């Protein structure tokens, strides 16, 4: 072949062969001469191709160097030699109208236009395209005409691939376009059609891997990965990681990404994974979900692949790792993995130190020293943020270490001094904050107006009056700073009880800087008057403020608060009326002092009148109002007042967990009142809130969760407190956790926890009493006695609770002789027993059936100076019911009013059981109705309803049981029916052959236990299964079983929410046997 086109083909093939084989040949030939010959061949082949391309016009003229340009004679000679065919093939793309149309379509970015230009003329199939145009065309075909993609692209590349300069480059351009369209299936088919061998073509293999990974096709990636050439392995692995990051993680089945990372990690021991691709993967997992991030991070830990520094800052600042101590330690471990345990980048030290500064000062100190030893230098802004974290966490020791380090480098600036000052203030070290002013003077730094204002405040708080006056003089004339300084001084005067000094400062401000006088300054002086009982001067100042037009709502609120503190309710009321008449709208701060005064004096009708007035004025209750009302729930003897106070938590705008004090008061009131429905709602809100409670608040919350039998929630909060936040529980919090465990029956766990922490938290009598209670309820009297002996050995005195619990443990086990001896020892030690102590022995005798001794202890109470209570009476009554001593029970019931006792829900439950066993259902119903009628303020709990329904079923009267259910729902002072009530009734109906009615009740319970605010818990699984069995026995399985929850589930699967009234009539009617 003599044409230049043939010469171009031969040269291109030579270059391609040299490029493909040169690496292998160089590795095989060790001779220097051979290597030089290869280099020379490569250079000559390249020069020939370059020269020919310039001469034939294939290369754009802008890339031609002058000495390589062909002369006119050379160009004419070559054109004559090559002929017409060569000129046509070598024609530039710009001269083809079809090529111009495709280029314009590509430039527009619209794939539809690209495909339209391609389909417009047959000439397009014969047009030479640039790589970018071919790549975009392949993308358009794969997206818009996938059925044509493989055939047309393969045909085009086969025809023009070498005309474009290299067949491999053309194939890669086509493959890349198809992969861009996220069609790895088409790309794989195109690879086979074009005859590409992925085992030897690393670039093609990389593109296929990336496309399959982006689609989440992990199986395809794992199948293709072994075919990736070794020379391309690192780039191919990076392509896989990027594919996962750009879509694969979102669609891949759970656990498959972990398996793929493990496969890549096995090879990463020899060839490291690319850091940027890993960073992209971790960032994508972080953006997707905590679960996906956990999967990726745990896999990286497992395969010992270090975390790229590029994503450390993002992880540290996110909440995905918990943003706590545990998360910081894990992050550090991931960073150090594979780096010989060292860190050399400030980008890594920065987020780690910030986390440790907030959660673990000791570790932060070690890391700062390591950073210094590594010679890593950080910016002033970094150290400023460290000090700010110390301020949040009150980590004074580490803040001072940072400050000393900065002083040693002479880089302490005004901004850093201000941040350090805030650290001292957050730790209430106001005196040391003032010492910084002296240091500033020594180093010649002048405080700004903000710092002067803060220093005056801290000088006042630390009692350094001389310094506060000096700072006030220095800050005079600095605008807002001067006003703030004066206000701090006035507040200090009011706190010291020096009203004259407060007025003197006001007068000085009037004379020296009258322009700075504003309402807050006047209000501060008014507050000094009212808090010190000088209401006459306060009234005069109020008149002055009104005349000058500087009075506002805060002015009147300050006056009201002061007047009520002095007990002048009438004047305070006049002030509130005057506030309204002056056009100032009262707020919650206006009413809160009135509420507080009324609650303190137990004037509860006045409280409800004030609440009504607030509602009329459109004033919402704030956290202070609600905290005051929770005291009503705690103090009120009338249950109606307590219920009304707790109902304030039901208001739509109330979010208890937005304020820690309100949460504490609300939880305490709800636990005391046993309002489990509201308590459960508050705890659900707490679990989804961002509140980080103090150690003391954790104790209260654990107590609430224990009351709800939510042991898992107790452990979650405990672990969050001691492990993630690094807090040490106090005696109260540990006692609450032990009590929650014991109440839930996890006595062994309580003992283990006590043993774990007794070296950190001093054991007290309350903790030991809690363990004694657990041993008593578990029937472990020997362990209770061992605990008693441990207390004696530790020198802890037994108190009333511990003795009563110990006696109860022995009485429950039937060791009544030992229990009596302990009672005598208790009295000999000077600890007087109470009714609870005696009731423990009474319970023991009742359990044994020895009602004579039980009654003797009851009658002997007067000789011990004790008055019988209803709890003790209930024990005796229950013992009579258990042992069928009905006449004695009648006698005791008649004595209840004689002792001045009031029946409780427990009493009524026992009476219902008594009449049920005696086959007197009418008397059982009368016991309930009579109690509600005699005591119009009382309430009955749900257990009474369950007992009444059980009594009906015991007497084989399911119809009366269903009537009892309707009566429970209709009575507003009767709690329930709850899940236990429904369970008792549906199982009873099932056993009595009333299958249809049982199914209706299951559906009703489903509605009540579903929705956003369920009113009952789901039915137990066994109750539903008994109904299912009744349907089978009645031959109604095919007709009605579809209305029951799926097998193995309770009654909470219904989706539609329902209120209490929604099921009001669904179970009405007569019970008919199936």
mmCIF file with all atom_site columns, N, CA and C in Angstrom, residues 951-1001:
data_model
loop_
_atom_site.group_PDB
_atom_site.id
_atom_site.type_symbol
_atom_site.label_atom_id
_atom_site.label_alt_id
_atom_site.label_comp_id
_atom_site.label_asym_id
_atom_site.label_entity_id
_atom_site.label_seq_id
_atom_site.pdbx_PDB_ins_code
_atom_site.Cartn_x
_atom_site.Cartn_y
_atom_site.Cartn_z
_atom_site.occupancy
_atom_site.B_iso_or_equiv
_atom_site.pdbx_formal_charge
_atom_site.auth_seq_id
_atom_site.auth_comp_id
_atom_site.auth_asym_id
_atom_site.auth_atom_id
_atom_site.pdbx_PDB_model_num
ATOM 1   N N  . UNK A 1 951  ? -65.832 -11.395 87.278 1.00 0.00 ? 951  UNK A N  1
ATOM 2   C CA . UNK A 1 951  ? -66.871 -11.939 88.159 1.00 0.00 ? 951  UNK A CA 1
ATOM 3   C C  . UNK A 1 951  ? -68.076 -12.403 87.344 1.00 0.00 ? 951  UNK A C  1
ATOM 4   N N  . UNK A 1 952  ? -68.450 -11.616 86.327 1.00 0.00 ? 952  UNK A N  1
ATOM 5   C CA . UNK A 1 952  ? -69.569 -12.006 85.468 1.00 0.00 ? 952  UNK A CA 1
ATOM 6   C C  . UNK A 1 952  ? -69.271 -13.317 84.746 1.00 0.00 ? 952  UNK A C  1
ATOM 7   N N  . UNK A 1 953  ? -68.074 -13.417 84.208 1.00 0.00 ? 953  UNK A N  1
ATOM 8   C CA . UNK A 1 953  ? -67.706 -14.627 83.471 1.00 0.00 ? 953  UNK A CA 1
ATOM 9   C C  . UNK A 1 953  ? -67.582 -15.822 84.404 1.00 0.00 ? 953  UNK A C  1
ATOM 10  N N  . UNK A 1 954  ? -67.098 -15.590 85.651 1.00 0.00 ? 954  UNK A N  1
ATOM 11  C CA . UNK A 1 954  ? -67.012 -16.653 86.642 1.00 0.00 ? 954  UNK A CA 1
ATOM 12  C C  . UNK A 1 954  ? -68.403 -17.210 86.947 1.00 0.00 ? 954  UNK A C  1
ATOM 13  N N  . UNK A 1 955  ? -69.397 -16.326 86.868 1.00 0.00 ? 955  UNK A N  1
ATOM 14  C CA . UNK A 1 955  ? -70.774 -16.732 87.115 1.00 0.00 ? 955  UNK A CA 1
ATOM 15  C C  . UNK A 1 955  ? -71.490 -17.128 85.822 1.00 0.00 ? 955  UNK A C  1
ATOM 16  N N  . UNK A 1 956  ? -70.703 -17.354 84.758 1.00 0.00 ? 956  UNK A N  1
ATOM 17  C CA . UNK A 1 956  ? -71.221 -17.837 83.481 1.00 0.00 ? 956  UNK A CA 1
ATOM 18  C C  . UNK A 1 956  ? -72.321 -16.926 82.935 1.00 0.00 ? 956  UNK A C  1
ATOM 19  N N  . UNK A 1 957  ? -72.077 -15.628 83.014 1.00 0.00 ? 957  UNK A N  1
ATOM 20  C CA . UNK A 1 957  ? -73.053 -14.651 82.524 1.00 0.00 ? 957  UNK A CA 1
ATOM 21  C C  . UNK A 1 957  ? -72.337 -13.673 81.589 1.00 0.00 ? 957  UNK A C  1
ATOM 22  N N  . UNK A 1 958  ? -72.015 -14.094 80.348 1.00 0.00 ? 958  UNK A N  1
ATOM 23  C CA . UNK A 1 958  ? -71.298 -13.202 79.425 1.00 0.00 ? 958  UNK A CA 1
ATOM 24  C C  . UNK A 1 958  ? -72.108 -11.969 79.055 1.00 0.00 ? 958  UNK A C  1
ATOM 25  N N  . UNK A 1 959  ? -73.446 -12.087 79.083 1.00 0.00 ? 959  UNK A N  1
ATOM 26  C CA . UNK A 1 959  ? -74.269 -10.926 78.757 1.00 0.00 ? 959  UNK A CA 1
ATOM 27  C C  . UNK A 1 959  ? -74.046 -9.803  79.777 1.00 0.00 ? 959  UNK A C  1
ATOM 28  N N  . UNK A 1 960  ? -74.005 -10.148 81.075 1.00 0.00 ? 960  UNK A N  1
ATOM 29  C CA . UNK A 1 960  ? -73.735 -9.125  82.109 1.00 0.00 ? 960  UNK A CA 1
ATOM 30  C C  . UNK A 1 960  ? -72.326 -8.569  81.948 1.00 0.00 ? 960  UNK A C  1
ATOM 31  N N  . UNK A 1 961  ? -71.395 -9.412  81.503 1.00 0.00 ? 961  UNK A N  1
ATOM 32  C CA . UNK A 1 961  ? -70.028 -8.932  81.298 1.00 0.00 ? 961  UNK A CA 1
ATOM 33  C C  . UNK A 1 961  ? -69.988 -7.848  80.225 1.00 0.00 ? 961  UNK A C  1
ATOM 34  N N  . UNK A 1 962  ? -70.757 -8.053  79.142 1.00 0.00 ? 962  UNK A N  1
ATOM 35  C CA . UNK A 1 962  ? -70.782 -7.040  78.082 1.00 0.00 ? 962  UNK A CA 1
ATOM 36  C C  . UNK A 1 962  ? -71.500 -5.779  78.552 1.00 0.00 ? 962  UNK A C  1
ATOM 37  N N  . UNK A 1 963  ? -72.515 -5.939  79.379 1.00 0.00 ? 963  UNK A N  1
ATOM 38  C CA . UNK A 1 963  ? -73.181 -4.764  79.950 1.00 0.00 ? 963  UNK A CA 1
ATOM 39  C C  . UNK A 1 963  ? -72.226 -3.993  80.862 1.00 0.00 ? 963  UNK A C  1
ATOM 40  N N  . UNK A 1 964  ? -71.396 -4.727  81.591 1.00 0.00 ? 964  UNK A N  1
ATOM 41  C CA . UNK A 1 964  ? -70.406 -4.077  82.457 1.00 0.00 ? 964  UNK A CA 1
ATOM 42  C C  . UNK A 1 964  ? -69.418 -3.258  81.631 1.00 0.00 ? 964  UNK A C  1
ATOM 43  N N  . UNK A 1 965  ? -69.029 -3.790  80.472 1.00 0.00 ? 965  UNK A N  1
ATOM 44  C CA . UNK A 1 965  ? -68.110 -3.055  79.601 1.00 0.00 ? 965  UNK A CA 1
ATOM 45  C C  . UNK A 1 965  ? -68.722 -1.729  79.170 1.00 0.00 ? 965  UNK A C  1
ATOM 46  N N  . UNK A 1 966  ? -69.987 -1.755  78.759 1.00 0.00 ? 966  UNK A N  1
ATOM 47  C CA . UNK A 1 966  ? -70.650 -0.522  78.337 1.00 0.00 ? 966  UNK A CA 1
ATOM 48  C C  . UNK A 1 966  ? -70.765 0.461   79.496 1.00 0.00 ? 966  UNK A C  1
ATOM 49  N N  . UNK A 1 967  ? -71.007 -0.057  80.709 1.00 0.00 ? 967  UNK A N  1
ATOM 50  C CA . UNK A 1 967  ? -71.113 0.820   81.882 1.00 0.00 ? 967  UNK A CA 1
ATOM 51  C C  . UNK A 1 967  ? -69.767 1.481   82.185 1.00 0.00 ? 967  UNK A C  1
ATOM 52  N N  . UNK A 1 968  ? -68.683 0.726   82.023 1.00 0.00 ? 968  UNK A N  1
ATOM 53  C CA . UNK A 1 968  ? -67.348 1.282   82.247 1.00 0.00 ? 968  UNK A CA 1
ATOM 54  C C  . UNK A 1 968  ? -67.084 2.434   81.281 1.00 0.00 ? 968  UNK A C  1
ATOM 55  N N  . UNK A 1 969  ? -67.424 2.223   79.980 1.00 0.00 ? 969  UNK A N  1
ATOM 56  C CA . UNK A 1 969  ? -67.164 3.244   78.968 1.00 0.00 ? 969  UNK A CA 1
ATOM 57  C C  . UNK A 1 969  ? -68.031 4.479   79.172 1.00 0.00 ? 969  UNK A C  1
ATOM 58  N N  . UNK A 1 970  ? -69.214 4.291   79.743 1.00 0.00 ? 970  UNK A N  1
ATOM 59  C CA . UNK A 1 970  ? -70.132 5.421   79.914 1.00 0.00 ? 970  UNK A CA 1
ATOM 60  C C  . UNK A 1 970  ? -69.829 6.240   81.162 1.00 0.00 ? 970  UNK A C  1
ATOM 61  N N  . UNK A 1 971  ? -69.096 5.695   82.131 1.00 0.00 ? 971  UNK A N  1
ATOM 62  C CA . UNK A 1 971  ? -68.846 6.380   83.408 1.00 0.00 ? 971  UNK A CA 1
ATOM 63  C C  . UNK A 1 971  ? -67.546 7.190   83.296 1.00 0.00 ? 971  UNK A C  1
ATOM 64  N N  . UNK A 1 972  ? -67.605 8.528   83.319 1.00 0.00 ? 972  UNK A N  1
ATOM 65  C CA . UNK A 1 972  ? -66.388 9.341   83.156 1.00 0.00 ? 972  UNK A CA 1
ATOM 66  C C  . UNK A 1 972  ? -65.402 9.206   84.303 1.00 0.00 ? 972  UNK A C  1
ATOM 67  N N  . UNK A 1 973  ? -65.879 8.768   85.489 1.00 0.00 ? 973  UNK A N  1
ATOM 68  C CA . UNK A 1 973  ? -64.959 8.643   86.629 1.00 0.00 ? 973  UNK A CA 1
ATOM 69  C C  . UNK A 1 973  ? -64.436 7.219   86.800 1.00 0.00 ? 973  UNK A C  1
ATOM 70  N N  . UNK A 1 974  ? -64.607 6.438   85.770 1.00 0.00 ? 974  UNK A N  1
ATOM 71  C CA . UNK A 1 974  ? -64.146 5.038   85.801 1.00 0.00 ? 974  UNK A CA 1
ATOM 72  C C  . UNK A 1 974  ? -63.121 4.861   84.682 1.00 0.00 ? 974  UNK A C  1
ATOM 73  N N  . UNK A 1 975  ? -61.870 4.696   85.042 1.00 0.00 ? 975  UNK A N  1
ATOM 74  C CA . UNK A 1 975  ? -60.824 4.543   84.040 1.00 0.00 ? 975  UNK A CA 1
ATOM 75  C C  . UNK A 1 975  ? -61.006 3.224   83.295 1.00 0.00 ? 975  UNK A C  1
ATOM 76  N N  . UNK A 1 976  ? -60.568 3.247   82.053 1.00 0.00 ? 976  UNK A N  1
ATOM 77  C CA . UNK A 1 976  ? -60.683 2.045   81.248 1.00 0.00 ? 976  UNK A CA 1
ATOM 78  C C  . UNK A 1 976  ? -61.844 2.137   80.285 1.00 0.00 ? 976  UNK A C  1
ATOM 79  N N  . UNK A 1 977  ? -62.150 1.028   79.640 1.00 0.00 ? 977  UNK A N  1
ATOM 80  C CA . UNK A 1 977  ? -61.487 -0.267  79.779 1.00 0.00 ? 977  UNK A CA 1
ATOM 81  C C  . UNK A 1 977  ? -60.081 -0.261  79.163 1.00 0.00 ? 977  UNK A C  1
ATOM 82  N N  . UNK A 1 978  ? -59.176 -1.016  79.783 1.00 0.00 ? 978  UNK A N  1
ATOM 83  C CA . UNK A 1 978  ? -57.819 -1.110  79.264 1.00 0.00 ? 978  UNK A CA 1
ATOM 84  C C  . UNK A 1 978  ? -57.641 -2.452  78.562 1.00 0.00 ? 978  UNK A C  1
ATOM 85  N N  . UNK A 1 979  ? -56.412 -2.727  78.159 1.00 0.00 ? 979  UNK A N  1
ATOM 86  C CA . UNK A 1 979  ? -56.151 -3.966  77.412 1.00 0.00 ? 979  UNK A CA 1
ATOM 87  C C  . UNK A 1 979  ? -56.479 -5.198  78.242 1.00 0.00 ? 979  UNK A C  1
ATOM 88  N N  . UNK A 1 980  ? -56.204 -5.145  79.552 1.00 0.00 ? 980  UNK A N  1
ATOM 89  C CA . UNK A 1 980  ? -56.510 -6.295  80.413 1.00 0.00 ? 980  UNK A CA 1
ATOM 90  C C  . UNK A 1 980  ? -58.010 -6.563  80.466 1.00 0.00 ? 980  UNK A C  1
ATOM 91  N N  . UNK A 1 981  ? -58.800 -5.480  80.500 1.00 0.00 ? 981  UNK A N  1
ATOM 92  C CA . UNK A 1 981  ? -60.254 -5.637  80.530 1.00 0.00 ? 981  UNK A CA 1
ATOM 93  C C  . UNK A 1 981  ? -60.746 -6.305  79.258 1.00 0.00 ? 981  UNK A C  1
ATOM 94  N N  . UNK A 1 982  ? -60.270 -5.791  78.115 1.00 0.00 ? 982  UNK A N  1
ATOM 95  C CA . UNK A 1 982  ? -60.685 -6.393  76.842 1.00 0.00 ? 982  UNK A CA 1
ATOM 96  C C  . UNK A 1 982  ? -60.205 -7.837  76.739 1.00 0.00 ? 982  UNK A C  1
ATOM 97  N N  . UNK A 1 983  ? -58.991 -8.105  77.184 1.00 0.00 ? 983  UNK A N  1
ATOM 98  C CA . UNK A 1 983  ? -58.462 -9.471  77.103 1.00 0.00 ? 983  UNK A CA 1
ATOM 99  C C  . UNK A 1 983  ? -59.315 -10.430 77.931 1.00 0.00 ? 983  UNK A C  1
ATOM 100 N N  . UNK A 1 984  ? -59.678 -9.998  79.151 1.00 0.00 ? 984  UNK A N  1
ATOM 101 C CA . UNK A 1 984  ? -60.507 -10.852 80.007 1.00 0.00 ? 984  UNK A CA 1
ATOM 102 C C  . UNK A 1 984  ? -61.856 -11.145 79.346 1.00 0.00 ? 984  UNK A C  1
ATOM 103 N N  . UNK A 1 985  ? -62.446 -10.104 78.727 1.00 0.00 ? 985  UNK A N  1
ATOM 104 C CA . UNK A 1 985  ? -63.768 -10.284 78.149 1.00 0.00 ? 985  UNK A CA 1
ATOM 105 C C  . UNK A 1 985  ? -63.728 -11.131 76.876 1.00 0.00 ? 985  UNK A C  1
ATOM 106 N N  . UNK A 1 986  ? -62.768 -10.880 75.980 1.00 0.00 ? 986  UNK A N  1
ATOM 107 C CA . UNK A 1 986  ? -62.762 -11.648 74.720 1.00 0.00 ? 986  UNK A CA 1
ATOM 108 C C  . UNK A 1 986  ? -62.432 -13.115 74.975 1.00 0.00 ? 986  UNK A C  1
ATOM 109 N N  . UNK A 1 987  ? -61.532 -13.403 75.924 1.00 0.00 ? 987  UNK A N  1
ATOM 110 C CA . UNK A 1 987  ? -61.230 -14.807 76.219 1.00 0.00 ? 987  UNK A CA 1
ATOM 111 C C  . UNK A 1 987  ? -62.430 -15.481 76.887 1.00 0.00 ? 987  UNK A C  1
ATOM 112 N N  . UNK A 1 988  ? -63.136 -14.726 77.761 1.00 0.00 ? 988  UNK A N  1
ATOM 113 C CA . UNK A 1 988  ? -64.333 -15.281 78.386 1.00 0.00 ? 988  UNK A CA 1
ATOM 114 C C  . UNK A 1 988  ? -65.430 -15.558 77.375 1.00 0.00 ? 988  UNK A C  1
ATOM 115 N N  . UNK A 1 989  ? -65.646 -14.602 76.437 1.00 0.00 ? 989  UNK A N  1
ATOM 116 C CA . UNK A 1 989  ? -66.661 -14.821 75.406 1.00 0.00 ? 989  UNK A CA 1
ATOM 117 C C  . UNK A 1 989  ? -66.286 -16.003 74.523 1.00 0.00 ? 989  UNK A C  1
ATOM 118 N N  . UNK A 1 990  ? -64.999 -16.118 74.205 1.00 0.00 ? 990  UNK A N  1
ATOM 119 C CA . UNK A 1 990  ? -64.561 -17.245 73.367 1.00 0.00 ? 990  UNK A CA 1
ATOM 120 C C  . UNK A 1 990  ? -64.818 -18.569 74.054 1.00 0.00 ? 990  UNK A C  1
ATOM 121 N N  . UNK A 1 991  ? -64.553 -18.630 75.359 1.00 0.00 ? 991  UNK A N  1
ATOM 122 C CA . UNK A 1 991  ? -64.751 -19.891 76.084 1.00 0.00 ? 991  UNK A CA 1
ATOM 123 C C  . UNK A 1 991  ? -66.228 -20.205 76.286 1.00 0.00 ? 991  UNK A C  1
ATOM 124 N N  . UNK A 1 992  ? -67.092 -19.155 76.228 1.00 0.00 ? 992  UNK A N  1
ATOM 125 C CA . UNK A 1 992  ? -68.526 -19.376 76.379 1.00 0.00 ? 992  UNK A CA 1
ATOM 126 C C  . UNK A 1 992  ? -69.230 -19.532 75.041 1.00 0.00 ? 992  UNK A C  1
ATOM 127 N N  . UNK A 1 993  ? -68.455 -19.608 73.956 1.00 0.00 ? 993  UNK A N  1
ATOM 128 C CA . UNK A 1 993  ? -69.057 -19.853 72.650 1.00 0.00 ? 993  UNK A CA 1
ATOM 129 C C  . UNK A 1 993  ? -69.590 -18.617 71.959 1.00 0.00 ? 993  UNK A C  1
ATOM 130 N N  . UNK A 1 994  ? -69.321 -17.415 72.471 1.00 0.00 ? 994  UNK A N  1
ATOM 131 C CA . UNK A 1 994  ? -69.807 -16.173 71.844 1.00 0.00 ? 994  UNK A CA 1
ATOM 132 C C  . UNK A 1 994  ? -68.731 -15.638 70.899 1.00 0.00 ? 994  UNK A C  1
ATOM 133 N N  . UNK A 1 995  ? -68.474 -16.377 69.821 1.00 0.00 ? 995  UNK A N  1
ATOM 134 C CA . UNK A 1 995  ? -67.347 -16.060 68.951 1.00 0.00 ? 995  UNK A CA 1
ATOM 135 C C  . UNK A 1 995  ? -67.549 -14.751 68.197 1.00 0.00 ? 995  UNK A C  1
ATOM 136 N N  . UNK A 1 996  ? -68.765 -14.510 67.705 1.00 0.00 ? 996  UNK A N  1
ATOM 137 C CA . UNK A 1 996  ? -68.995 -13.284 66.932 1.00 0.00 ? 996  UNK A CA 1
ATOM 138 C C  . UNK A 1 996  ? -68.760 -12.032 67.789 1.00 0.00 ? 996  UNK A C  1
ATOM 139 N N  . UNK A 1 997  ? -69.289 -12.044 69.009 1.00 0.00 ? 997  UNK A N  1
ATOM 140 C CA . UNK A 1 997  ? -69.105 -10.896 69.902 1.00 0.00 ? 997  UNK A CA 1
ATOM 141 C C  . UNK A 1 997  ? -67.631 -10.718 70.258 1.00 0.00 ? 997  UNK A C  1
ATOM 142 N N  . UNK A 1 998  ? -66.918 -11.834 70.404 1.00 0.00 ? 998  UNK A N  1
ATOM 143 C CA . UNK A 1 998  ? -65.494 -11.756 70.720 1.00 0.00 ? 998  UNK A CA 1
ATOM 144 C C  . UNK A 1 998  ? -64.730 -11.078 69.587 1.00 0.00 ? 998  UNK A C  1
ATOM 145 N N  . UNK A 1 999  ? -65.092 -11.408 68.321 1.00 0.00 ? 999  UNK A N  1
ATOM 146 C CA . UNK A 1 999  ? -64.420 -10.791 67.167 1.00 0.00 ? 999  UNK A CA 1
ATOM 147 C C  . UNK A 1 999  ? -64.682 -9.287  67.146 1.00 0.00 ? 999  UNK A C  1
ATOM 148 N N  . UNK A 1 1000 ? -65.928 -8.883  67.438 1.00 0.00 ? 1000 UNK A N  1
ATOM 149 C CA . UNK A 1 1000 ? -66.248 -7.451  67.469 1.00 0.00 ? 1000 UNK A CA 1
ATOM 150 C C  . UNK A 1 1000 ? -65.400 -6.724  68.512 1.00 0.00 ? 1000 UNK A C  1
ATOM 151 N N  . UNK A 1 1001 ? -65.217 -7.332  69.658 1.00 0.00 ? 1001 UNK A N  1
ATOM 152 C CA . UNK A 1 1001 ? -64.419 -6.694  70.711 1.00 0.00 ? 1001 UNK A CA 1
ATOM 153 C C  . UNK A 1 1001 ? -62.936 -6.631  70.337 1.00 0.00 ? 1001 UNK A C  1
#
